[in-house]
mmCIF file of C-alpha atoms in Angstrom:
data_model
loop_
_atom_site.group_PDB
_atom_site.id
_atom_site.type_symbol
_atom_site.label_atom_id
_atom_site.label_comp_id
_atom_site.label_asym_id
_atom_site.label_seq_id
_atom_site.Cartn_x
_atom_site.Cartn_y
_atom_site.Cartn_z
ATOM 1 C CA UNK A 1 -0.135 -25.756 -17.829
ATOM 2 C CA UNK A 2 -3.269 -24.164 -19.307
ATOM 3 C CA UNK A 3 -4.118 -22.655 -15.884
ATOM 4 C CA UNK A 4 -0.762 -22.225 -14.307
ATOM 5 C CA UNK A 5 1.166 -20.931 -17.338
ATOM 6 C CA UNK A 6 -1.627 -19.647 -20.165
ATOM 7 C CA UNK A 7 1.328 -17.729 -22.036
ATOM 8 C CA UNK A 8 3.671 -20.545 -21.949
ATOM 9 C CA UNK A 9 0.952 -22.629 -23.591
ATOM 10 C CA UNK A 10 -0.045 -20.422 -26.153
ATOM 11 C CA UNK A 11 3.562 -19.797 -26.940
ATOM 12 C CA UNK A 12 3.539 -23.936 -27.090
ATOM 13 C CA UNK A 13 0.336 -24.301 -28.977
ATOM 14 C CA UNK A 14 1.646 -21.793 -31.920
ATOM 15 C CA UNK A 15 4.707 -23.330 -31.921
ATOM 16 C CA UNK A 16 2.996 -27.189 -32.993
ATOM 17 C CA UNK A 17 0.244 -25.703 -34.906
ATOM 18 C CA UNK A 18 3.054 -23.864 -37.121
ATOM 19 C CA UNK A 19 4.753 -27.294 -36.918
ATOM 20 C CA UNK A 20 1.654 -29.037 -38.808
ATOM 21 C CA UNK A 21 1.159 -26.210 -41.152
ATOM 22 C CA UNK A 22 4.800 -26.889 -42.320
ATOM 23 C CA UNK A 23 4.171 -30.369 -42.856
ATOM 24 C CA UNK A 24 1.369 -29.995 -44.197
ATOM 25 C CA UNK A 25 2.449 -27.803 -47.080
ATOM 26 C CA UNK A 26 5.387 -30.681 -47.559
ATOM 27 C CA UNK A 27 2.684 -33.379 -48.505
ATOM 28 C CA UNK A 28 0.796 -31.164 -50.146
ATOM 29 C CA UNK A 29 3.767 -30.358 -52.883
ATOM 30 C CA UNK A 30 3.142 -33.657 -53.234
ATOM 31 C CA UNK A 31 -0.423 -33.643 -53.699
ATOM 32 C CA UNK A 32 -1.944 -34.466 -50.610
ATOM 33 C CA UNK A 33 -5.122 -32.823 -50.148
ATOM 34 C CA UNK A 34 -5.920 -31.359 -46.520
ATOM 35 C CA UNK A 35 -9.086 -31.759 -44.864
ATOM 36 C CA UNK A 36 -10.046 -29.223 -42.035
ATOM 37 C CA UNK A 37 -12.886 -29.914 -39.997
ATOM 38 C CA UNK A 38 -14.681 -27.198 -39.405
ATOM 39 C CA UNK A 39 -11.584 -25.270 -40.426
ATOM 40 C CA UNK A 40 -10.852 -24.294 -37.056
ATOM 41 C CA UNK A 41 -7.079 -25.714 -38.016
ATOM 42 C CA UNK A 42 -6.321 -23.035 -40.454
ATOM 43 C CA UNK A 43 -7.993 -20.003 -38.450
ATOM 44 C CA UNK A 44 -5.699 -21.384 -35.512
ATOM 45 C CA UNK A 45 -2.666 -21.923 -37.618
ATOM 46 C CA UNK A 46 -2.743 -18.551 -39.513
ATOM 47 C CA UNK A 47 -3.592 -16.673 -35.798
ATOM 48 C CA UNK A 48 -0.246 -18.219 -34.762
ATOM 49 C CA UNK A 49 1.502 -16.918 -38.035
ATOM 50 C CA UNK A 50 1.703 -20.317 -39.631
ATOM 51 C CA UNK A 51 2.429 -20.317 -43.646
ATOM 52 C CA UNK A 52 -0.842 -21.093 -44.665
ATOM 53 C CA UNK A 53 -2.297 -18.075 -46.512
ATOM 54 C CA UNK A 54 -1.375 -17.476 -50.026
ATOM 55 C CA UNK A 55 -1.924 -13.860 -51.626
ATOM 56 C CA UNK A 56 -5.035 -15.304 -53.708
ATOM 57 C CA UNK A 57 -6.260 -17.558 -50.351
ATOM 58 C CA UNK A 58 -5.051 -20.799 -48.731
ATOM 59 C CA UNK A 59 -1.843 -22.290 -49.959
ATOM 60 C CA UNK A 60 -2.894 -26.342 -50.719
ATOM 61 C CA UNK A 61 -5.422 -28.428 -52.129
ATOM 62 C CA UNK A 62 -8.668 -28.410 -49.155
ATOM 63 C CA UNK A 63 -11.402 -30.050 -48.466
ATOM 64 C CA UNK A 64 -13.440 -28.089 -45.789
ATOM 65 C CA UNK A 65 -15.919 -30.459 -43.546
ATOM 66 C CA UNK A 66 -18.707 -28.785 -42.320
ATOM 67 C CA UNK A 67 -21.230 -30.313 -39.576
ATOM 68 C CA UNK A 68 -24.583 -31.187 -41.158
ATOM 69 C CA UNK A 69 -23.151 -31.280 -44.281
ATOM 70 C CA UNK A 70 -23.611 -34.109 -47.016
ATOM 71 C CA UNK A 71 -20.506 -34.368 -48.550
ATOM 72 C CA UNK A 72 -17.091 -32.026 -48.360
ATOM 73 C CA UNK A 73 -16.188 -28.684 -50.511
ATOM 74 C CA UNK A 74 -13.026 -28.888 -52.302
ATOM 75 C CA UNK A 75 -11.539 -25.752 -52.656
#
């Protein structure tokens, strides 16, 4: 789909990545931290218009995983 119908699969690829973010902010009423990898999930996510910004930053509890890093950075 990627090469025969790039639109279509953006449109697709917003669509789920605003589907996580809302489930993510579910759990994480509930107090479920989030851990982004390389926090390519929330530059994605708030791209495709996703809730996941807050006026004062990002909306839950994160932990951002960075490569050649010794331990994660709760924010």
């Amino acid at each position: 789909m990627i090469a025969t119908k790039p639109e279509e699969f953006k449109k697709q690829v917003h669509a789920s990545l605003k589907r996580q973010a809302a489930a993510i902010n579910e759990h994480a009423k509930r107090g479920t931290y989030f851990f982004d990898y390389g926090n390519a999930f929330l530059l994605e996510a708030s791209r495709a218009g996703a809730d996941v910004m807050a006026v004062d930053g990002i909306k839950f509890p994160l932990s951002i995983v960075r490569a050649r890093h010794h331990g994660p950075d709760v924010l």
